[in-house]
PDB file of C-alpha atoms and ligand atoms in Angstrom:
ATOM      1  CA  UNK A  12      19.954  -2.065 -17.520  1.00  0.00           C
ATOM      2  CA  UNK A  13      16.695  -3.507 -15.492  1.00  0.00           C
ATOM      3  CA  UNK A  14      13.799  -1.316 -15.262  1.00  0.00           C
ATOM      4  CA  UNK A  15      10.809  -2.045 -13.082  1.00  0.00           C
ATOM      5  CA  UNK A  16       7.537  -0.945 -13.869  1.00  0.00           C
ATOM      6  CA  UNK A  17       5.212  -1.306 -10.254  1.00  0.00           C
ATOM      7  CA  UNK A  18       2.311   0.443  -8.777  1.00  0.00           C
ATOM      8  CA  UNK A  19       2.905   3.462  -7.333  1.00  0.00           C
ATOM      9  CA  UNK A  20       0.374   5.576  -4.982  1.00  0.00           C
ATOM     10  CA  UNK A  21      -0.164   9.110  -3.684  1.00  0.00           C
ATOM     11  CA  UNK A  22       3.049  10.480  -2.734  1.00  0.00           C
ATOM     12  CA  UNK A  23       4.778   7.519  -4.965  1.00  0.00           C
ATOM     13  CA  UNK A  24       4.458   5.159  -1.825  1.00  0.00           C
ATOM     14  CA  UNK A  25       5.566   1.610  -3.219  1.00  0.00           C
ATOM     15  CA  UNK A  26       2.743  -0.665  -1.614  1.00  0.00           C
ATOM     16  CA  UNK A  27       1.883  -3.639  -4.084  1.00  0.00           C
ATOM     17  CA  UNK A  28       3.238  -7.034  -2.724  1.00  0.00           C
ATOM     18  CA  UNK A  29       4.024  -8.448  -6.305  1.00  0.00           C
ATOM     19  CA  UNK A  30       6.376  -5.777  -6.497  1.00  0.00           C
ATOM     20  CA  UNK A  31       7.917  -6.504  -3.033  1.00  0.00           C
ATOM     21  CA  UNK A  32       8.649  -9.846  -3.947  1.00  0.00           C
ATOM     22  CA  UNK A  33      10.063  -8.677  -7.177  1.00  0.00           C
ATOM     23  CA  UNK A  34      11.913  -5.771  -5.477  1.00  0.00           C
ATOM     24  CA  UNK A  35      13.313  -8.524  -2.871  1.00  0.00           C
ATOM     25  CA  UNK A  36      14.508 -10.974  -5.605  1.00  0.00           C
ATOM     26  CA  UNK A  37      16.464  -7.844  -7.319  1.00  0.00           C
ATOM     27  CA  UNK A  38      18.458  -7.016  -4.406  1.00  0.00           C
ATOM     28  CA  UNK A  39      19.029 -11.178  -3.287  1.00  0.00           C
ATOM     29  CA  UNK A  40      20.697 -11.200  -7.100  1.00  0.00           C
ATOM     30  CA  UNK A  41      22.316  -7.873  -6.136  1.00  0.00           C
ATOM     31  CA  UNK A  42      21.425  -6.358  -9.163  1.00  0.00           C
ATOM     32  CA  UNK A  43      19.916  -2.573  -9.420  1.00  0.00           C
ATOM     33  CA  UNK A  44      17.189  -1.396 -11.551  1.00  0.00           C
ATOM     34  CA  UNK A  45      15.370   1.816 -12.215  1.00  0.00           C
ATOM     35  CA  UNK A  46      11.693   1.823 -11.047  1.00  0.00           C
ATOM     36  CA  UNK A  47       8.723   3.305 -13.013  1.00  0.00           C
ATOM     37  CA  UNK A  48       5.827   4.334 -10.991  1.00  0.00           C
ATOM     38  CA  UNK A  49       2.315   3.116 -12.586  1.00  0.00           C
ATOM     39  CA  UNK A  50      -0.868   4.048 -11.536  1.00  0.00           C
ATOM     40  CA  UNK A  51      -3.142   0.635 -11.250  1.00  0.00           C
ATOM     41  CA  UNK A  52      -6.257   2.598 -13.866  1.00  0.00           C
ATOM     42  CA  UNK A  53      -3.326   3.562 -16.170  1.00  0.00           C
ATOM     43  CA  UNK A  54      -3.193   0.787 -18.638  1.00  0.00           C
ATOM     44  CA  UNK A  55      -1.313   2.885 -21.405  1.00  0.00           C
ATOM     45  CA  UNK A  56       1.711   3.170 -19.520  1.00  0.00           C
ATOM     46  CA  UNK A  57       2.246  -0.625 -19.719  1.00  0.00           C
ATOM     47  CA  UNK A  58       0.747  -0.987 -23.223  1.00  0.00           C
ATOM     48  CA  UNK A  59       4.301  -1.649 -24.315  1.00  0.00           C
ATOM     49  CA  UNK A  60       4.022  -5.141 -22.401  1.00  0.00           C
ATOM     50  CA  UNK A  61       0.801  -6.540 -24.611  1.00  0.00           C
ATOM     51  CA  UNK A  62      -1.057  -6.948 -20.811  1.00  0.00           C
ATOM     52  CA  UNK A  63      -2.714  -4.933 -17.923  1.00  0.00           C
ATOM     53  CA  UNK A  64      -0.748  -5.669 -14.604  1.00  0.00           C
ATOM     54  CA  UNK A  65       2.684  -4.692 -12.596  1.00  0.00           C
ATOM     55  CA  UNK A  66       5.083  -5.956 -11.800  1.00  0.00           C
ATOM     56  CA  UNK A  67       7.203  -5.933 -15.060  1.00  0.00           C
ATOM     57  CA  UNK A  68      10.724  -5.894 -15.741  1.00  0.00           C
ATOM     58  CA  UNK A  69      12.480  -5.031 -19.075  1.00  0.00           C
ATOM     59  CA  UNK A  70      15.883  -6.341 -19.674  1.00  0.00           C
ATOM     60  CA  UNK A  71      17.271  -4.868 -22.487  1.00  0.00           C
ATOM     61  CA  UNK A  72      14.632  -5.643 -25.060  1.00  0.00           C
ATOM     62  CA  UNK A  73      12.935  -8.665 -23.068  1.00  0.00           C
ATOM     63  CA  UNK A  74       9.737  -7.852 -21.298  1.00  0.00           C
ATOM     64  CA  UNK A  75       9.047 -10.011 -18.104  1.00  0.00           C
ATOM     65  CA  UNK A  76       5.379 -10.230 -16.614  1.00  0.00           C
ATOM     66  CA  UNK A  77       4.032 -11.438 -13.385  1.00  0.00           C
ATOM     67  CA  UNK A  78       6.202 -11.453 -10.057  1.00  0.00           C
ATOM     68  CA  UNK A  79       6.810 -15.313 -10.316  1.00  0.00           C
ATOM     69  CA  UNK A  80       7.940 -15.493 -13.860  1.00  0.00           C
ATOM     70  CA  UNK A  81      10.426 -12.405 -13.553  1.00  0.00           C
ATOM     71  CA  UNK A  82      12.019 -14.554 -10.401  1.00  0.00           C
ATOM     72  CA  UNK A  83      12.605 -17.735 -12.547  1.00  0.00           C
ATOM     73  CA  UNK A  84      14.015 -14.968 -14.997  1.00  0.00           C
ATOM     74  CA  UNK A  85      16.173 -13.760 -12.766  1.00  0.00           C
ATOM     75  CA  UNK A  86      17.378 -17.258 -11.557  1.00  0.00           C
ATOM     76  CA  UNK A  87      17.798 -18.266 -15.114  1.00  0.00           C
ATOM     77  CA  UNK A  88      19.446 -15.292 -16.766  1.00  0.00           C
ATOM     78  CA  UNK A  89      22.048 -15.024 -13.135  1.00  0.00           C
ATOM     79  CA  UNK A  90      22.876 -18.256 -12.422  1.00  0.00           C
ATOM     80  CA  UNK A  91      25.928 -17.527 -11.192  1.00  0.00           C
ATOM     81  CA  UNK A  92      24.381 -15.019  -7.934  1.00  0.00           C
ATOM     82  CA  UNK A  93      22.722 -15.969  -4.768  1.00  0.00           C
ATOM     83  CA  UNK A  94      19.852 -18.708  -6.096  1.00  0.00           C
ATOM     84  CA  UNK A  95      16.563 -17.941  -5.078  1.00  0.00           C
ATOM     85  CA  UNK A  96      15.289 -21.237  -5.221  1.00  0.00           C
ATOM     86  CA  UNK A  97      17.849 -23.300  -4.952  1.00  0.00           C
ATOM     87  CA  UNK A  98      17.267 -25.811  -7.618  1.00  0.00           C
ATOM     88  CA  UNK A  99      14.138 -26.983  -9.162  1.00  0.00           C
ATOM     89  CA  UNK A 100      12.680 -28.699  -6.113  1.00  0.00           C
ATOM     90  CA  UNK A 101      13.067 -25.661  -4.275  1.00  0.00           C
ATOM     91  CA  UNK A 102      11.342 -23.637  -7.419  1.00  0.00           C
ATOM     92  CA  UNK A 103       8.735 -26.078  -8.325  1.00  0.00           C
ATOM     93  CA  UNK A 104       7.816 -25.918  -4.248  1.00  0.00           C
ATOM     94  CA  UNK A 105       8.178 -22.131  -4.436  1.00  0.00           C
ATOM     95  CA  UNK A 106       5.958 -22.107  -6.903  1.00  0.00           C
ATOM     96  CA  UNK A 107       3.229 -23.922  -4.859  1.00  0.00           C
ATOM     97  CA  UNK A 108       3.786 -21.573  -1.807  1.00  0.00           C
ATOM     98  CA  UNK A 109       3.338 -18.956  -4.303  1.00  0.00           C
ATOM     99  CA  UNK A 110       0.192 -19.700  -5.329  1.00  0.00           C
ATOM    100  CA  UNK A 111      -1.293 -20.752  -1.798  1.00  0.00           C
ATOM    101  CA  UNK A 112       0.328 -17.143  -0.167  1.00  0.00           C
ATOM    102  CA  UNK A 113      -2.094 -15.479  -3.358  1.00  0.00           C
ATOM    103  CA  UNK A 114      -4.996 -17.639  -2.750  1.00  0.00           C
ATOM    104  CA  UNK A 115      -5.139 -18.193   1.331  1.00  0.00           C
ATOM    105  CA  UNK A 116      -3.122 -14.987   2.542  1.00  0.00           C
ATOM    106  CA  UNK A 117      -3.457 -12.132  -0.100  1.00  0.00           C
ATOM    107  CA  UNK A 118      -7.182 -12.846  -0.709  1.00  0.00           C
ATOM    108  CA  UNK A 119      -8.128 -12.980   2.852  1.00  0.00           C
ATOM    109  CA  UNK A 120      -6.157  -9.852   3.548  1.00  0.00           C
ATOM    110  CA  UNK A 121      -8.289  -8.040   1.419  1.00  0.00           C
ATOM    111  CA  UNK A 122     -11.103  -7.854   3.947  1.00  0.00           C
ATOM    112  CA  UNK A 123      -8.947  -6.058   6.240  1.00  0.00           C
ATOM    113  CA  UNK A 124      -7.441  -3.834   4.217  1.00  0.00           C
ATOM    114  CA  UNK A 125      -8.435  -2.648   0.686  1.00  0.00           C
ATOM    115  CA  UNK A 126     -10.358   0.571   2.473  1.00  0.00           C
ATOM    116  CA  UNK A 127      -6.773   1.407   3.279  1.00  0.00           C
ATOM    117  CA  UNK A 128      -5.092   0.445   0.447  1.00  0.00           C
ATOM    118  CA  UNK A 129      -7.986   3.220  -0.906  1.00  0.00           C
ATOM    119  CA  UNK A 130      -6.812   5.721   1.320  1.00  0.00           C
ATOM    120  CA  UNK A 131      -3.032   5.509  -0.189  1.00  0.00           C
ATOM    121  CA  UNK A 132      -4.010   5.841  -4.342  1.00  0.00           C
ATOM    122  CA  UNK A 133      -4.946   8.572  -6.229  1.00  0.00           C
ATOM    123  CA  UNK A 134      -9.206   9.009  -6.938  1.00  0.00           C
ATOM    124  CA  UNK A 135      -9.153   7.321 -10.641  1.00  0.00           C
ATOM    125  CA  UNK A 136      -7.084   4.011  -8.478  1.00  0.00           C
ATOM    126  CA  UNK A 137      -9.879   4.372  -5.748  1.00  0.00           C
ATOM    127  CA  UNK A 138     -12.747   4.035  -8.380  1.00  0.00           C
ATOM    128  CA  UNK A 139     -10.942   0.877 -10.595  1.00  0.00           C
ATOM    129  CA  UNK A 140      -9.799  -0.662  -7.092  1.00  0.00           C
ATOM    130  CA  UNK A 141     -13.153  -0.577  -5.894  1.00  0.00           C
ATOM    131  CA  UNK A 142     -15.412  -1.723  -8.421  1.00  0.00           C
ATOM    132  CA  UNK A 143     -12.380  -4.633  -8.714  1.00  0.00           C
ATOM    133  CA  UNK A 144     -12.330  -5.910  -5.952  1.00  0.00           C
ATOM    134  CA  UNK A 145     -16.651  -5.664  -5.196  1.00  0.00           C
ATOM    135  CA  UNK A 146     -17.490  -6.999  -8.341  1.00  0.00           C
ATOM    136  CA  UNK A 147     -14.719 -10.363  -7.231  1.00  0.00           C
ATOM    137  CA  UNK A 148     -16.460 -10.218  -3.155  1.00  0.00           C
ATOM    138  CA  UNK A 149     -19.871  -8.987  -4.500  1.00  0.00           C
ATOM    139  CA  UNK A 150     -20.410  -6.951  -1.728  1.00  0.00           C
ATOM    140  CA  UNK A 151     -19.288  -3.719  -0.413  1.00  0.00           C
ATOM    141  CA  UNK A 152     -15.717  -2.461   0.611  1.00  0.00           C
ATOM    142  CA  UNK A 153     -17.852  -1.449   4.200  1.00  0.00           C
ATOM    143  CA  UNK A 154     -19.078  -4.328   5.064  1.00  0.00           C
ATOM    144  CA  UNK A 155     -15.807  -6.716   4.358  1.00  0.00           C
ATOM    145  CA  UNK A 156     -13.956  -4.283   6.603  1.00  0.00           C
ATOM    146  CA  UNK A 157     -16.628  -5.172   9.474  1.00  0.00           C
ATOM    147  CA  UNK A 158     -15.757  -8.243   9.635  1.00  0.00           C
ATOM    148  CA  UNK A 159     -12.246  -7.783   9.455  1.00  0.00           C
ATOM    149  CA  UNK A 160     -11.916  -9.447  12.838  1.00  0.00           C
ATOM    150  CA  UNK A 161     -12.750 -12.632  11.151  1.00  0.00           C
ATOM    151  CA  UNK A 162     -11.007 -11.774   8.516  1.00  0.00           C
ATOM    152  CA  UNK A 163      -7.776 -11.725  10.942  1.00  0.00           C
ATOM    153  CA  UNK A 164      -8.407 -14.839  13.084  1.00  0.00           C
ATOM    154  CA  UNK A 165      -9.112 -17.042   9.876  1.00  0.00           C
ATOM    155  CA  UNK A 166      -5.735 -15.850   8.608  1.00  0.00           C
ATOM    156  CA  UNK A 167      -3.899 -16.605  11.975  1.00  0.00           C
ATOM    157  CA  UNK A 168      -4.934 -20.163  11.771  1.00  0.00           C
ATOM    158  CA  UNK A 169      -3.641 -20.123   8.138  1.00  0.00           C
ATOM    159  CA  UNK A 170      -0.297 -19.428   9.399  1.00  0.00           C
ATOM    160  CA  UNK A 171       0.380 -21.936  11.787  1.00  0.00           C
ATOM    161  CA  UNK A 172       2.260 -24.033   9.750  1.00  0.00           C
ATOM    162  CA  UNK A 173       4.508 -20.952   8.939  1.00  0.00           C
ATOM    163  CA  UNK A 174       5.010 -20.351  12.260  1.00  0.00           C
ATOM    164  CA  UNK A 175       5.839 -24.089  13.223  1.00  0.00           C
ATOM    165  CA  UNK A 176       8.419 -23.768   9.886  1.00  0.00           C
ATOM    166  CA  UNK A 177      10.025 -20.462  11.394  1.00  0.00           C
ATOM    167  CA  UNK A 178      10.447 -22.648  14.780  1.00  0.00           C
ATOM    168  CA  UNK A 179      12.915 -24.821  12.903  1.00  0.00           C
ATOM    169  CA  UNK A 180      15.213 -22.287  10.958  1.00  0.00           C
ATOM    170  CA  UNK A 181      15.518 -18.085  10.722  1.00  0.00           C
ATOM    171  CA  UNK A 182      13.958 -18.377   7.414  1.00  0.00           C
ATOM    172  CA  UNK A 183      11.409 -20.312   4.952  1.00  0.00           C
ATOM    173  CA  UNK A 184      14.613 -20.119   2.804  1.00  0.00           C
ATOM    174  CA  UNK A 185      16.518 -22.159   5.938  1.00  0.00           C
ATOM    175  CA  UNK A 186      19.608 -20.897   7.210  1.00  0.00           C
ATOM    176  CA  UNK A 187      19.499 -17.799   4.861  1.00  0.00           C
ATOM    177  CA  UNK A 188      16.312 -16.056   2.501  1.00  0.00           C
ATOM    178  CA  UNK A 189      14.724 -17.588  -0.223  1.00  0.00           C
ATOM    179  CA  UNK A 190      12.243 -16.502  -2.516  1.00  0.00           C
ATOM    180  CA  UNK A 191       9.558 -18.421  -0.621  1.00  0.00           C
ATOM    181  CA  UNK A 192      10.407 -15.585   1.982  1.00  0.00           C
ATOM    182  CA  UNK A 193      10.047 -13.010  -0.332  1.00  0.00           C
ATOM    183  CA  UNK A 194       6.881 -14.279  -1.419  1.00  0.00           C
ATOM    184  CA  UNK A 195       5.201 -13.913   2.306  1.00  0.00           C
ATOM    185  CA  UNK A 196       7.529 -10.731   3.018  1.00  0.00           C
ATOM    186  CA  UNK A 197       5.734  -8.772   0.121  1.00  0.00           C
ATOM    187  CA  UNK A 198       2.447  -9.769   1.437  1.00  0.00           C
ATOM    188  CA  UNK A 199       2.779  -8.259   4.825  1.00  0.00           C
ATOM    189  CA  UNK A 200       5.068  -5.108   3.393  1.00  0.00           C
ATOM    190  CA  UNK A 201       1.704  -4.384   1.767  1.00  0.00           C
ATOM    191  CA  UNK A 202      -0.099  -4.487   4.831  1.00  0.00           C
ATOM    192  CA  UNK A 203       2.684  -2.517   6.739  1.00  0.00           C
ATOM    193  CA  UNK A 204       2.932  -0.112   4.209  1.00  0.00           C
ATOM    194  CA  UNK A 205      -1.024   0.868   3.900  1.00  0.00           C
ATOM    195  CA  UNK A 206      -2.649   0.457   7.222  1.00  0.00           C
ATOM    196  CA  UNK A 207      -1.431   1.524  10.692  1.00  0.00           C
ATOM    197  CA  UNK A 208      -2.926  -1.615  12.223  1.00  0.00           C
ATOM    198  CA  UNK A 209      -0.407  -4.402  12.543  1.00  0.00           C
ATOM    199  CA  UNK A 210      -1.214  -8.201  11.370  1.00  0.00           C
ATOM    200  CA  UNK A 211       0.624  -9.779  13.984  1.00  0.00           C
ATOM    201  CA  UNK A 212       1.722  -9.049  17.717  1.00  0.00           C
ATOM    202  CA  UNK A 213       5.462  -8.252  18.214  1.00  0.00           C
ATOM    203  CA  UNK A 214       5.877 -11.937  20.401  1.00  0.00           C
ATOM    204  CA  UNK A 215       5.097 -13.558  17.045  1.00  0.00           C
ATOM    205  CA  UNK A 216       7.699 -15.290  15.733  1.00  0.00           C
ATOM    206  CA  UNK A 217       6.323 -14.134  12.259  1.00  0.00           C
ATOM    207  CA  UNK A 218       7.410 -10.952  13.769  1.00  0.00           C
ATOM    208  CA  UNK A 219      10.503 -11.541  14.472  1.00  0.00           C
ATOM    209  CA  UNK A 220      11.028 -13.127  10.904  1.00  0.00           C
ATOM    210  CA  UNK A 221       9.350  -9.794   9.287  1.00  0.00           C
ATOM    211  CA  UNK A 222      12.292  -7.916  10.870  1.00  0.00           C
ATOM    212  CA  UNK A 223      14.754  -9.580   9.538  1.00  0.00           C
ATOM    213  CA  UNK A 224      13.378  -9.414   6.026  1.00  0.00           C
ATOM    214  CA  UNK A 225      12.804  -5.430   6.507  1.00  0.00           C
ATOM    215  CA  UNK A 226      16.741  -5.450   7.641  1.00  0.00           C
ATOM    216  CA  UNK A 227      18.115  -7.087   4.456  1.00  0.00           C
ATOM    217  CA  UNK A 228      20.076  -5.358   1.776  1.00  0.00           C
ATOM    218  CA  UNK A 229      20.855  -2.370   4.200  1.00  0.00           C
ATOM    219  CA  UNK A 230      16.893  -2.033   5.188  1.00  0.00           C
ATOM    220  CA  UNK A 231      15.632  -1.821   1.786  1.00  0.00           C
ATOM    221  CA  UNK A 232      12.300  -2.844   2.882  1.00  0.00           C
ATOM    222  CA  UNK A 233      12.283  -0.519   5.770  1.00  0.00           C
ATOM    223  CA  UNK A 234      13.060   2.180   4.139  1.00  0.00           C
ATOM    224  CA  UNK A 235       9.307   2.329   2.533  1.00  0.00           C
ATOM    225  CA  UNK A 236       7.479   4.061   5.486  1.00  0.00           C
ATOM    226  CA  UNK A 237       4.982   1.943   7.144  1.00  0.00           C
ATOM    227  CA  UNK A 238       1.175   3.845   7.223  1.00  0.00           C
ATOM    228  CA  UNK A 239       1.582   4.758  11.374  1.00  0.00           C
ATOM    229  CA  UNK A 240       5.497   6.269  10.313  1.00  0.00           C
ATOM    230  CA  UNK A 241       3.912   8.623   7.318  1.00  0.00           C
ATOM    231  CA  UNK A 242       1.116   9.734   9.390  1.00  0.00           C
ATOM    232  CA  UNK A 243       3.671  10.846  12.453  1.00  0.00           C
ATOM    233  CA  UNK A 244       5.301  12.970   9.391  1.00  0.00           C
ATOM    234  CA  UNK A 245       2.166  14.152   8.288  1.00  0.00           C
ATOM    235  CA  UNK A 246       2.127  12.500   5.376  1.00  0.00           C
ATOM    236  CA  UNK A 247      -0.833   9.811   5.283  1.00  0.00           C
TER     237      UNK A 247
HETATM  238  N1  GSH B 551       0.144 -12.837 -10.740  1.00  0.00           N
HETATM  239  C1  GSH B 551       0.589 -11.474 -10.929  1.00  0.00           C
HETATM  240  C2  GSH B 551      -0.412 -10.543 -10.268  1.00  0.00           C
HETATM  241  C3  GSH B 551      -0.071  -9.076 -10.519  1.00  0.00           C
HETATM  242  C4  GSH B 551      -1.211  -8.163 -10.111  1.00  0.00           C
HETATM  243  O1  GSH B 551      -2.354  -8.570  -9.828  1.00  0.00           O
HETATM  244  N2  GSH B 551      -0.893  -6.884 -10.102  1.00  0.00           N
HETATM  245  C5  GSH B 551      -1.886  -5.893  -9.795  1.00  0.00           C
HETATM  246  C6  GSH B 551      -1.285  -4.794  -8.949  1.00  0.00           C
HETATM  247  S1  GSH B 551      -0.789  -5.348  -7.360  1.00  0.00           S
HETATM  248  C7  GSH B 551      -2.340  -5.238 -11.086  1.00  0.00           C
HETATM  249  O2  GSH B 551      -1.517  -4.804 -11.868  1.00  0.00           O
HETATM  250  N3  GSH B 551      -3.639  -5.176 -11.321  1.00  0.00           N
HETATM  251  C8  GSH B 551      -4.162  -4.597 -12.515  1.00  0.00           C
HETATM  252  C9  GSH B 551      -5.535  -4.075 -12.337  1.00  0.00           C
HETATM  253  O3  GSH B 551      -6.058  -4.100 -11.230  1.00  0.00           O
HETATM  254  O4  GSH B 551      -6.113  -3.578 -13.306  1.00  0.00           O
HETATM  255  C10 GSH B 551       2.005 -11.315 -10.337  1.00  0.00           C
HETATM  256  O5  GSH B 551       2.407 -12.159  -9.517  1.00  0.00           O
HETATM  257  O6  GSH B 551       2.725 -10.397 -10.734  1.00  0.00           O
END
């Protein structure tokens, strides 16, 4: 039995893009799992994994930490499923896009939208998110979010390569997904999932591509609730 221990906010929304990409890999392997809720400030409801983040998944009595490391896991311990790499090349270059998607694409997202992310945790999250992420910008939450515009054309630029990739194939993954696409899907889930705004224009061919991740595995991905979908119910 897999269990999956991710953040969870107010209402139990699933918005964390580590545990997107680990949520995607699951379902590419076909495999189900039971998924524990964690609040980010809650540290003793992970104790059990000797280290203070989510995503984590527990096989049996193996304990798997950090999104990357429970793919290569997965790959590894169900060889004979869908690959998610496709051999080493594809994992060792996974592994780069991995890293630059944290670095380039996560971290300038924040800007834009950690006063949202804010808006979707419970008031002990809000504090430990906030003093996080100020004391890594050393500024305040406010004034990143004014220059979010920035913040959004700097991270259009960073795409273009993407975009030129997405020209030659339906997915970074080629003819079908990957977990390079996985990797990018989770980042913009997060940003669907906490602010109404969207990151791209629906021309875009990144658009286009986001669809089609949010259709796989009978719309797991859609069916989280984008921000502008839980505030029509009332909910956000
Ligand atoms: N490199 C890790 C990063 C995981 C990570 O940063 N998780 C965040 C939640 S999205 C976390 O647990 N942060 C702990 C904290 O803020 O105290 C991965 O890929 O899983």
């Amino acid at each position: 039995m897999l269990e999956l221990w991710e953040l969870g906010g107010r209402d139990g929304v699933r918005f964390s893009t580590y545990s997107w990409r680990t949520r995607m890999a699951l379902r590419h392997k076909g495999l189900n799992f039971k998924s524990h809720a964690v609040a980010v400030s809650d540290k003793q409801a992970i104790a059990f994994s000797g280290q203070g983040k989510v995503p984590i998944l527990k096989a049996g009595d193996r304990v798997v930490c950090d999104s990357f490391d429970i793919a290569i896991f997965l790959e590894r311990e169900f060889p004979d499923r869908p690959s998610l790499f496709g051999g080493l090349q594809g994992e060792q270059l996974a592994y780069f896009f991995n890293l630059w998607t944290d670095r380039e694409i996560v971290f300038g997202l924040v800007p834009y939208l950690m006063l949202d992310v804010l808006d979707c945790v419970e008031e002990a999250d809000r504090r430990h998110l906030r003093s996080q992420i100020e004391g890594i910008f050393k500024r305040p939450l406010e004034d990143l979010y004014g220059e979010r515009e920035k913040a959004l054309q700097q991270l259009g630029k960073k795409l273009a390569p993407v975009r030129k990739t997405l020209g030659r194939a339906p997915f970074l993954g080629g003819t079908a997904p990957g977990y390079a696409d996985y990797i990018l899907f989770g980042t913009f889930q997060w940003a669907r999932v906490v602010s109404e705004v969207p990151v791209f224009t629906p021309d875009d061919v990144l658009s286009e591509w986001f669809s089609r991740l949010l259709d796989l595995y009978d719309g797991a991905g859609r069916a989280e609730k984008a921000r502008g979908e839980r505030k029509l119910e009332g909910a956000a």
